[in-house]
XYZ file of C-alpha atoms in Angstrom:
570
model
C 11.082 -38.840 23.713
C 9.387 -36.460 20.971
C 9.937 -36.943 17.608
C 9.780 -34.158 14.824
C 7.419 -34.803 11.848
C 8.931 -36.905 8.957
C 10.289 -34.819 6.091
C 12.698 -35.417 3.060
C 16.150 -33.735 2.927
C 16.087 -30.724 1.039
C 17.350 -31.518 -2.980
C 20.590 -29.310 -3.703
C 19.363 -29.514 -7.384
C 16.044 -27.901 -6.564
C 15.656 -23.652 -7.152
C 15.738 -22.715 -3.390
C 15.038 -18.763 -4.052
C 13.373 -17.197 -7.298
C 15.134 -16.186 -9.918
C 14.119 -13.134 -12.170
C 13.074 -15.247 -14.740
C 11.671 -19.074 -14.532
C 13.275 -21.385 -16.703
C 9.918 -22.796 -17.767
C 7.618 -20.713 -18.571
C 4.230 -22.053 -17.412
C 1.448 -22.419 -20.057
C -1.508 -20.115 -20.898
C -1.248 -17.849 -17.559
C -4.553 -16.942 -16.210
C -4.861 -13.100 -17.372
C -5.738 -10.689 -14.773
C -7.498 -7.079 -15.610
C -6.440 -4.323 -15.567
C -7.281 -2.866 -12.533
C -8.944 0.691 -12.066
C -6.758 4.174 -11.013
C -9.893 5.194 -8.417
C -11.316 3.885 -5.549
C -14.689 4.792 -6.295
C -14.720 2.048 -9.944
C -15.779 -1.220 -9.977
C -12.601 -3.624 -9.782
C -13.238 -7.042 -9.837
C -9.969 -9.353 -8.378
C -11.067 -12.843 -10.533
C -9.331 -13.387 -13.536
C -11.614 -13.963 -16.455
C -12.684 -17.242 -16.769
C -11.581 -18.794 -13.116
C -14.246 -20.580 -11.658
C -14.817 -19.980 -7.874
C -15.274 -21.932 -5.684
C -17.653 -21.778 -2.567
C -16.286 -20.967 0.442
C -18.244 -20.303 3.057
C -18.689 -22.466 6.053
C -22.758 -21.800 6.159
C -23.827 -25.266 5.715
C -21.170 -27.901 6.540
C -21.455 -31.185 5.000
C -22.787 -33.653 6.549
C -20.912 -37.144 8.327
C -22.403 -39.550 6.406
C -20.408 -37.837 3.683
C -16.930 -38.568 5.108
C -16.102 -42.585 3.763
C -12.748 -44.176 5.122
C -13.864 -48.068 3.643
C -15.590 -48.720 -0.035
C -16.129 -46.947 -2.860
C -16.282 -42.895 -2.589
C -19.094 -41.200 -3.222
C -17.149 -38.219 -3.845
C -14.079 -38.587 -5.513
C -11.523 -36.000 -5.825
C -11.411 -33.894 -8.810
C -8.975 -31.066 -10.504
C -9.047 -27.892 -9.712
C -10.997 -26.658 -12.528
C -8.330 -23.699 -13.664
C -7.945 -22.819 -17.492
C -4.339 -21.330 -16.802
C -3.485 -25.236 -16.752
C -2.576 -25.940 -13.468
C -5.304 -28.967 -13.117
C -2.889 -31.416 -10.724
C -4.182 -29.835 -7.577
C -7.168 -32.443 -6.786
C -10.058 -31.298 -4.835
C -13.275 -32.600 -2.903
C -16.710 -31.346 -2.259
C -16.804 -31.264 1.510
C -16.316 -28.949 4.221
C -15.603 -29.347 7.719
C -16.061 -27.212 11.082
C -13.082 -25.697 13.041
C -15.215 -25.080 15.776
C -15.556 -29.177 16.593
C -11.425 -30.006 16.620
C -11.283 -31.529 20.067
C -14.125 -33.336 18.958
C -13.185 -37.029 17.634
C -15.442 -36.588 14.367
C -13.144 -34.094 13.236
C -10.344 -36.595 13.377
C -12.637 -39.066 11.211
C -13.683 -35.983 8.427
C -9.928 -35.362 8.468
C -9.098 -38.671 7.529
C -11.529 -38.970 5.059
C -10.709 -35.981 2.876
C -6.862 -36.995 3.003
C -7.920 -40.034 1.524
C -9.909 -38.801 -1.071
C -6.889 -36.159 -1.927
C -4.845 -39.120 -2.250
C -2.146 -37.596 0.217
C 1.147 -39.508 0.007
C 1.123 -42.251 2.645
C -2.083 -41.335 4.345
C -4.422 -43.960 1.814
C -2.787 -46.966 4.145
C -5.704 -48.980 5.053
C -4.718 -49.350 8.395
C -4.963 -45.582 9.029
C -7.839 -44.848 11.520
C -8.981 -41.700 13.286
C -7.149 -42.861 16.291
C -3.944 -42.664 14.206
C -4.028 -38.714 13.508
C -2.587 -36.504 16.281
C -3.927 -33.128 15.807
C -2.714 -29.274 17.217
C -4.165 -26.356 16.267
C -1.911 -23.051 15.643
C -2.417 -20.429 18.173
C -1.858 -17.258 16.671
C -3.201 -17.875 12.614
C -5.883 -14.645 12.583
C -7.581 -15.205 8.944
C -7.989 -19.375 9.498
C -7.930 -21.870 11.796
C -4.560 -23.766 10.813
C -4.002 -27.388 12.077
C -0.731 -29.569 12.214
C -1.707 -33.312 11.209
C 0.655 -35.760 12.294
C 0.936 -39.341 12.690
C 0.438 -40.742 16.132
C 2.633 -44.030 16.359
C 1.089 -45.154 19.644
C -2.001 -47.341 19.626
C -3.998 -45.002 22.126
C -5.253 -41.478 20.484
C -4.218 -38.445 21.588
C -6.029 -35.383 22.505
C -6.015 -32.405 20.218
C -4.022 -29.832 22.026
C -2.598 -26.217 21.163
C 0.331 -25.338 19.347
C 1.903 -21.863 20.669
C 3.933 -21.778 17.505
C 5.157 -23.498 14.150
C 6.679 -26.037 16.039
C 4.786 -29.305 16.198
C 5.823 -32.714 17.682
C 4.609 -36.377 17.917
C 4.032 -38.593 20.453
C 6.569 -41.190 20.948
C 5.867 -45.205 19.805
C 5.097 -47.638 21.955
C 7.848 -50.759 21.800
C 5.313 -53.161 23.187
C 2.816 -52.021 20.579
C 4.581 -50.875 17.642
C 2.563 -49.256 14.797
C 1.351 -51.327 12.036
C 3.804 -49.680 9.595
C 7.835 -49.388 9.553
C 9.042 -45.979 10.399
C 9.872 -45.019 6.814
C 6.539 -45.360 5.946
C 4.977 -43.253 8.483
C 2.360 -40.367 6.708
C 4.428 -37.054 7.102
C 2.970 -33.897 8.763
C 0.644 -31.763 6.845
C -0.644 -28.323 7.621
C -4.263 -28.523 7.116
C -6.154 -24.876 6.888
C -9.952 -24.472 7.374
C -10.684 -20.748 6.056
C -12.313 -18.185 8.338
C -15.766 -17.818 8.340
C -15.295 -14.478 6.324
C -12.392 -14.877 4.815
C -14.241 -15.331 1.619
C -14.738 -11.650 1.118
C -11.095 -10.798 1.310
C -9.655 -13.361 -0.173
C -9.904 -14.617 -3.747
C -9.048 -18.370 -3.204
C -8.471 -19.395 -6.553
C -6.092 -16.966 -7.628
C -4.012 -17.587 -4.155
C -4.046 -21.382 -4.706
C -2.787 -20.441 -8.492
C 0.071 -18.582 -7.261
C 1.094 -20.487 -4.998
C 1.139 -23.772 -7.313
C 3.003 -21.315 -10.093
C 5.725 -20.449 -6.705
C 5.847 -24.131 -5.735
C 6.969 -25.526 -9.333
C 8.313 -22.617 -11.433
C 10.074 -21.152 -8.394
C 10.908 -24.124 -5.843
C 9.125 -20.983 -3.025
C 6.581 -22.197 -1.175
C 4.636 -25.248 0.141
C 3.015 -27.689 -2.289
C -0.881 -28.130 -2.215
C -2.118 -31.405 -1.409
C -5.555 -30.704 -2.184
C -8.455 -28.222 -1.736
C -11.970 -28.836 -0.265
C -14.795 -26.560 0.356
C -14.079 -24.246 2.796
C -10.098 -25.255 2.988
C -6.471 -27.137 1.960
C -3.937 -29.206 2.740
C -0.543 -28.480 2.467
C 3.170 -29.967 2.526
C 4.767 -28.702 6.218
C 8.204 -27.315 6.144
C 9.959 -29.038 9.102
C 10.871 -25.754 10.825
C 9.571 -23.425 13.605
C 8.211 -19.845 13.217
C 9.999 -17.044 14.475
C 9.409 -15.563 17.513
C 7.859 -11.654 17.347
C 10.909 -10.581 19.520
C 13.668 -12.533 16.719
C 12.320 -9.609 14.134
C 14.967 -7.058 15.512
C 18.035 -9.805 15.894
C 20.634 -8.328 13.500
C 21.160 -11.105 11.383
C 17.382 -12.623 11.281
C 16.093 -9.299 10.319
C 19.060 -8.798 7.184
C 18.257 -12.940 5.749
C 14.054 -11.316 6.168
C 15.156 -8.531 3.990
C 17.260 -10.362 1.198
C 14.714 -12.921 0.982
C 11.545 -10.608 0.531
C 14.230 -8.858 -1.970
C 13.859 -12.386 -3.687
C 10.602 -12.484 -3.672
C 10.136 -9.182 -5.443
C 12.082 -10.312 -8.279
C 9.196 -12.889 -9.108
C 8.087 -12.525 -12.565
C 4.514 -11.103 -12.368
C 3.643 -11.666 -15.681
C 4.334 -15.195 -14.843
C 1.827 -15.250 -12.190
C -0.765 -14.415 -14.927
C -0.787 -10.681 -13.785
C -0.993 -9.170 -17.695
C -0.635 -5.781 -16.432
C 2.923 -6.578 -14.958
C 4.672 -3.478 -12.980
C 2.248 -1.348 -14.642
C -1.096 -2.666 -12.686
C -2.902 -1.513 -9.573
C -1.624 -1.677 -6.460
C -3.464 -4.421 -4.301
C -4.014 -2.387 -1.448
C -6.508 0.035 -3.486
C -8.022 -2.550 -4.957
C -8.883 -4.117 -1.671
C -9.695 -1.079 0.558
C -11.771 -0.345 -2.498
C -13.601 -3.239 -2.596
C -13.126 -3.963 1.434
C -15.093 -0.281 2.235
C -18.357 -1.647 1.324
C -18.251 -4.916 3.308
C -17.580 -2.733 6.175
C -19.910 -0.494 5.493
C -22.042 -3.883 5.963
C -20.450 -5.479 8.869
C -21.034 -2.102 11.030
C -24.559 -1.188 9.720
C -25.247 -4.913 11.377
C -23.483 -3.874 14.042
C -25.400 -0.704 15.121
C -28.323 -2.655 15.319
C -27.376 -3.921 18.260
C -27.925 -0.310 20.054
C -26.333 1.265 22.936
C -22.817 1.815 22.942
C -21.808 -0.709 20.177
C -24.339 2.111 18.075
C -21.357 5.088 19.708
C -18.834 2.166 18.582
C -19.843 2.820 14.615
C -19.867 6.610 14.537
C -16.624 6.640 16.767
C -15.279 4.790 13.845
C -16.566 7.107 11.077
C -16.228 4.995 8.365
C -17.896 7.654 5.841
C -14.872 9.767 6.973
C -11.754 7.286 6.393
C -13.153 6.701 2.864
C -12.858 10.166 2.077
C -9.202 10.461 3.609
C -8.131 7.644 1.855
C -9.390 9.024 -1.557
C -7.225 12.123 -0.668
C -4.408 9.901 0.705
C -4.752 7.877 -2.286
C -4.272 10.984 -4.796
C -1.661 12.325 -2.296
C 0.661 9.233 -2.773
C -0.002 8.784 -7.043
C 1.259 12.506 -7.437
C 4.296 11.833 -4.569
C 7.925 11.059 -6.425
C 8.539 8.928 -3.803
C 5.811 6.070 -4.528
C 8.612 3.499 -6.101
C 9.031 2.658 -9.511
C 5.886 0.060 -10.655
C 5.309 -2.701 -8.569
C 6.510 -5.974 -7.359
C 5.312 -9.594 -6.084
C 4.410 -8.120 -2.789
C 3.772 -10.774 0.333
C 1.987 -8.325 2.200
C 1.849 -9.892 5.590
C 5.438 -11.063 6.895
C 4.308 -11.596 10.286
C 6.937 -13.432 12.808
C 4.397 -16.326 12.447
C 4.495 -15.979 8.704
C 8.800 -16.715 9.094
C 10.155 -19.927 9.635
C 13.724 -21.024 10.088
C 13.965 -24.506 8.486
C 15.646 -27.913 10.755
C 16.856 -29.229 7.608
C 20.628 -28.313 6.227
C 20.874 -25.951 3.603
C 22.458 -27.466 0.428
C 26.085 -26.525 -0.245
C 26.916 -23.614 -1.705
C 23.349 -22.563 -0.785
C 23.127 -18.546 0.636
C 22.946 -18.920 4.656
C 19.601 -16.572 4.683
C 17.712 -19.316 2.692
C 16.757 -20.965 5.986
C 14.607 -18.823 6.955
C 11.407 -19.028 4.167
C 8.044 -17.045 4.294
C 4.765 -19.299 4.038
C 0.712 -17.741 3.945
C 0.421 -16.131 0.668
C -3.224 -15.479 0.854
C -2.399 -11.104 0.554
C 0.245 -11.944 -2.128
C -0.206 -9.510 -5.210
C 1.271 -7.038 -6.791
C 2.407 -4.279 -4.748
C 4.487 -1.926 -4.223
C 7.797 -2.504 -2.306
C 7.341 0.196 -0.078
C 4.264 -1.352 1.319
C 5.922 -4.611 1.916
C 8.628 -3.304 4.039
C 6.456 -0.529 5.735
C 4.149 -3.549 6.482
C 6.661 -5.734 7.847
C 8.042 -2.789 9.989
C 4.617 -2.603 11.939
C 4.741 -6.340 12.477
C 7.940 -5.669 14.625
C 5.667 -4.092 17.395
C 2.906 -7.060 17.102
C 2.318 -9.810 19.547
C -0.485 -12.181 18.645
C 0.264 -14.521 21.345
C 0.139 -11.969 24.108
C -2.530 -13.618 26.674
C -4.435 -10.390 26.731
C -3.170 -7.928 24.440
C -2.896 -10.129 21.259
C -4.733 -7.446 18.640
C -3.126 -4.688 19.460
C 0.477 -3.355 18.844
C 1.102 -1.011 21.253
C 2.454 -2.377 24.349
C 4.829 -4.942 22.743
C 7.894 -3.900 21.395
C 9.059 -0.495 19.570
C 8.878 0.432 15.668
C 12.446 0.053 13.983
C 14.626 2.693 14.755
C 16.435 5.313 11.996
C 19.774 2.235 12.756
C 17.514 -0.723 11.917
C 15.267 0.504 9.239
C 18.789 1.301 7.434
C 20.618 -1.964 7.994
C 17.415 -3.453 7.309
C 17.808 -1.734 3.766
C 21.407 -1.974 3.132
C 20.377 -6.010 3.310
C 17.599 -5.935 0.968
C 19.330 -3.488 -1.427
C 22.646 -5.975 -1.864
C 20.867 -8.732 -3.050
C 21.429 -8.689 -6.986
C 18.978 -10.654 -9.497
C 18.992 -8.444 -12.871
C 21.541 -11.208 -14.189
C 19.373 -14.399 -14.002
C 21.209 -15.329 -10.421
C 21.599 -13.936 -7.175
C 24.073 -11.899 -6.483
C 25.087 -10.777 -2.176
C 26.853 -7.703 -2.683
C 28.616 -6.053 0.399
C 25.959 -3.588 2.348
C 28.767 -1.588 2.834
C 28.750 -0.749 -0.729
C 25.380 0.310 -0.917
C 24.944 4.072 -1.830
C 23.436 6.027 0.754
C 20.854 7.827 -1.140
C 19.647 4.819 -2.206
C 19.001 3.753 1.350
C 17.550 7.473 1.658
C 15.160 7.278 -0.891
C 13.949 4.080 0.246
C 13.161 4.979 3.680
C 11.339 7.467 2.243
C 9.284 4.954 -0.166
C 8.597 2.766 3.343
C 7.147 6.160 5.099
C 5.123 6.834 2.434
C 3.305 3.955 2.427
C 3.154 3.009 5.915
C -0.399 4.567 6.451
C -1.891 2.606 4.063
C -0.808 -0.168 5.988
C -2.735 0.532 8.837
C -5.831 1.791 6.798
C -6.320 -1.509 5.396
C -5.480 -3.664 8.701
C -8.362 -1.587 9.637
C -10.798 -2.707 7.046
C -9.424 -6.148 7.303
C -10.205 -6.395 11.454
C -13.945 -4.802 10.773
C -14.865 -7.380 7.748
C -12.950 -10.298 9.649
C -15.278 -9.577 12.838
C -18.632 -11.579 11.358
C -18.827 -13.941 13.803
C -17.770 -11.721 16.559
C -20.814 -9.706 15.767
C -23.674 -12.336 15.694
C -22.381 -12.975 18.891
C -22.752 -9.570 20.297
C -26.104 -9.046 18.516
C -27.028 -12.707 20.042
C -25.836 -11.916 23.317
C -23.979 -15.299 23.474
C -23.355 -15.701 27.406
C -20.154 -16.162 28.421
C -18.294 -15.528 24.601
C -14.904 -14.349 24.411
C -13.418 -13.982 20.627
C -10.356 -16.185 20.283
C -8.961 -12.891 18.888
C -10.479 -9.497 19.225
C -10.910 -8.320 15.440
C -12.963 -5.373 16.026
C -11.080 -3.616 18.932
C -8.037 -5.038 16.507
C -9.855 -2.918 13.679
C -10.007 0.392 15.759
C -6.381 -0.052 16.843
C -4.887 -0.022 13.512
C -7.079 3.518 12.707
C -5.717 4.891 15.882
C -2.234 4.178 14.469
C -2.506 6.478 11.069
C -1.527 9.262 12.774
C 1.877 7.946 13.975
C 2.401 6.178 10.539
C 3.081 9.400 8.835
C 6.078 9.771 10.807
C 7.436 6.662 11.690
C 9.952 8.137 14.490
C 7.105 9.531 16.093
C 5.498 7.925 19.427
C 2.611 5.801 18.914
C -1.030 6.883 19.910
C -1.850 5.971 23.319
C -5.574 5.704 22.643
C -6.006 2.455 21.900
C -8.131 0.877 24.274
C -8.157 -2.502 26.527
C -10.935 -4.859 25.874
C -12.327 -4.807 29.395
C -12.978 -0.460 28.591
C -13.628 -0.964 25.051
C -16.318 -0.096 23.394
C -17.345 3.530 24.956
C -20.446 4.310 26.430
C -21.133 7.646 25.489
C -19.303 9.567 22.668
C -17.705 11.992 25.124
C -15.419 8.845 26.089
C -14.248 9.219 22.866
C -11.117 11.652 23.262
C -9.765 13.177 19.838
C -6.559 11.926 18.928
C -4.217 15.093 17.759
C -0.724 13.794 16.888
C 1.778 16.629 16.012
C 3.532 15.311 12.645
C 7.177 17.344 12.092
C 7.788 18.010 8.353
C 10.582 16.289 6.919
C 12.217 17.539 3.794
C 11.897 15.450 0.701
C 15.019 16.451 -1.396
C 12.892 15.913 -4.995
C 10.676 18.718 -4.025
C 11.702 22.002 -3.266
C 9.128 22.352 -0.303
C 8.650 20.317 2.718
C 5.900 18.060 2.858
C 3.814 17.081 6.061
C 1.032 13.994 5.558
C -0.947 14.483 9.125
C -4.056 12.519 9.926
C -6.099 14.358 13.090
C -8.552 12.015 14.547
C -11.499 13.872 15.404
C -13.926 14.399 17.706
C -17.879 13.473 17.629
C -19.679 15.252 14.081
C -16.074 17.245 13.174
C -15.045 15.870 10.152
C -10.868 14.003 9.786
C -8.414 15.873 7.147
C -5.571 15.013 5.936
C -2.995 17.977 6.084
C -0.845 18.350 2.829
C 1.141 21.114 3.485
């Protein structure tokens, strides 16, 4: 017998979807700068006055730290936030991913749920023994764990968890637990951050948005607690989709209302000052992404020989200049969208769950399916969203071999889907104060026309900062080349991941077009010599944009050794 985790019913009084504006208003929202127009300007992400916290997973504390009897020597804190939100609590320790199927990790577990004060996990008859622990195969910026309580009196060994999904071992009648079953600790999702997940990710602001989601907006998980290099968050009994449930008719039309929902969040109310007006998050990351890049691969070429052909292959000096002209390209375009919106930016299959509870009467059927992982939420706009979410349809990260890259897996979203997929986001209605399903049947078709066209103009930058993301994500993956660890194989392949999503540019000008076919298997990756390098020439067709009176062509040509990448405007 398996039991699911222990969860409450879901209250039919609570806001299940947001609403264009919050009936409370939270206090004093942290302001956010305004951001730059340029690349090339200094653009800092922090809102003024947020204290950051440290994050990296250098120097781990040590075990003598971790208390489960007497007094703390620690004790948890607020999160020290002058936007007001001071009730998530927080403790100075950090813990590493790398020892989970070791038993101290059970015992540092323990001890920081205690100190958090996590419902039902202070009972002093909690021990190590008592946690049953799976880690989430798939989770690319952290190493996600499900902590659940293990009823039986023997432990249980930490094991993998493919998906979502987890379960608990069953109790033992001749040694029942020493608690009844109602007050068994519920699951939690516990996430220890990357080791450079730092650079990309401003933790403070995601852990203020996703408090302001959580109790302005009833969206989202609620934060137990932070600690140094992670969190600990409520679990949504539920599984995550599975990559090939993206293109299932009705999944894919509840994805698009409720990301329609989500774009209707108030920004201002998520202390963004500059509203629909701002800077679009993907600038201001592949802005300030380029030079940590620039870092990560300098370190890399130092480890000679074909990882040194690896670099130039990449020609990072050359994507920052396309993406300048890309950049300037899409600010002059008609077809950008109108200001921005409260952009997800990665709705990954794993990233969609479909909740086990029942859905409240009178409750819209698509509201089982909720999107978790807000660490790339920002403002953005829509365009990117959906063009983003379209390239997840091809992904796989649970492929045994093949888990970074998105070619062999499934196809882009044809002309049919991308349409339907529209029709479902456009009919969802929240310029009244509450949402409103209108028939897709009744949405105009140049509406659907001019968003496809939004999606397809954006789509490239999609790829362009996967890109960045795979090269700054790689850290570890690099001191282990330049160590020449025997015998390592990355969990996931970020840099090969990295090189992929360049490869893909091409294609993403023209969605309809076929994919490039360069992208290369780990076991022939990188090349030896730079002839192995082949240049990528995709043919782009024009397609008429019907606000211009000339056709427009965005080509990327991938080049060969020392000839330099354009961009063809035409």
């Amino acid at each position: 017998m398996v039991l699911t985790p222990d969860h409450r019913p879901l209250d039919a009084t609570a806001p299940l979807s947001p609403l264009l504006l919050a009936a409370h208003p939270p206090q004093s929202p942290a302001q956010i700068p305004s951001l730059s127009n340029s690349l090339h300007q200094s653009n800092p992400t922090a809102a003024p006055g947020l204290i950051r916290r440290k994050t990296s997973t250098g120097s781990f504390s040590k075990l003598s730290e971790f208390w489960l009897d007497g007094t703390p020597s620690t004790p948890s804190t607020p999160w020290e936030d002058p936007s007001g939100v001071a009730a998530v609590k927080h403790v100075d320790l950090s813990i590493d991913a790398g020892e989970w199927r070791h038993p101290v990790f059970k015992t540092k577990v323990l001890s920081i749920l205690r100190r958090l004060h996590v419902p039902l996990w202070t009972h002093p008859d909690l021990t190590p023994s008592r946690i049953h622990l799976q880690k989430v195969s798939g989770a690319l910026t952290n190493a996600v764990f499900f902590v659940s309580f293990n009823p039986r009196p023997t432990p249980t060994s930490p094991s993998m968890s493919p998906l979502l999904t987890p379960t608990m071992p069953a109790s033992d009648p001749d040694h029942p637990p020493p608690m009844n079953a109602d007050q068994f600790p519920p699951t939690l999702l516990l996430r220890v951050y990357g080791p450079s997940s730092g650079q990309l990710i401003n933790r403070d602001q995601e852990l203020r948005i996703l408090h302001q989601l959580s109790t302005t907006y009833g969206l989202g998980p609620r934060v137990y607690g932070t600690f140094l290099n992670g969190r600990v968050e409520q679990f949504f009994p539920s599984r995550a989709l599975h990559a090939e449930e993206l293109r299932v008719p009705e999944i894919a039309s509840s994805i698009a209302r409720r990301m329609r929902e989500l774009h209707s969040v108030d920004l201002n109310l998520l202390g963004y000052e500059a509203g629909k007006e701002g800077e679009p998050m993907v600038w201001r990351n592949i802005h300030e992404w380029i030079p940590m890049a620039e870092e990560t691969l300098t370190t890399l070429s130092q480890a000679g020989g074909k990882w040194e052909v690896w670099v130039e292959s990449f020609g990072l000096h050359r994507l920052r200049d396309e993406l300048e002209t890309y950049r300037r390209f899409v600010a002059e375009s008609a077809d950008k969208g109108k200001g921005l919106v409260f952009a997800h930016n990665d709705t990954q299959y794993g990233n969609l769950l479909l909740l086990d509870a029942e859905l409240p009467a009178g409750v819209p059927e698509h509201h089982k399916y909720i999107v978790i992982d807000f660490e790339y939420a920002a403002p953005n706009h829509r365009g990117y969203d959906i063009a983003n979410h379209f390239h997840e349809w091809r992904a796989n990260y649970h492929h045994e071999t093949l888990s970074w890259s998105l070619k062999p897996h499934f196809p882009y979203p044809t002309q049919e889907q991308r349409e339907a997929w529209y029709r479902a986001y456009l009919s969802v209605d929240l310029s009244h104060g509450e949402e409103i399903i209108h028939d897709t049947a009744s949405i105009k078709q140049d509406k659907v026309e001019r968003l496809d066209r939004e999606v397809r103009l954006w789509s490239p930058a999609c790829s362009a900062f996967w890109s960045l993301w795979g090269v700054v994500q790689a850290g570890e993956q690099i001191s282990n080349i330049i160590a020449g660890t025997e015998g390592y194989e990355p969990e996931f392949d970020y840099l090969v991941s990295g090189f992929c999503f360049l490869l893909l540019l091409p294609a993403d000008a023209h969605p309809s077009n076929t994919q490039p076919s360069a992208c290369p298997s780990s076991a022939s990756w990188p090349p030896t010599s730079a002839s192995s390098f082949k240049p990528l020439i995709v043919a782009v067709q024009p397609y008429r944009n019907p606000l211009h009176a000339q056709p427009q062509r965005l080509g990327l040509l991938r080049p060969q050794k020392k000839k330099s990448l354009v961009i063809v405007l035409s």
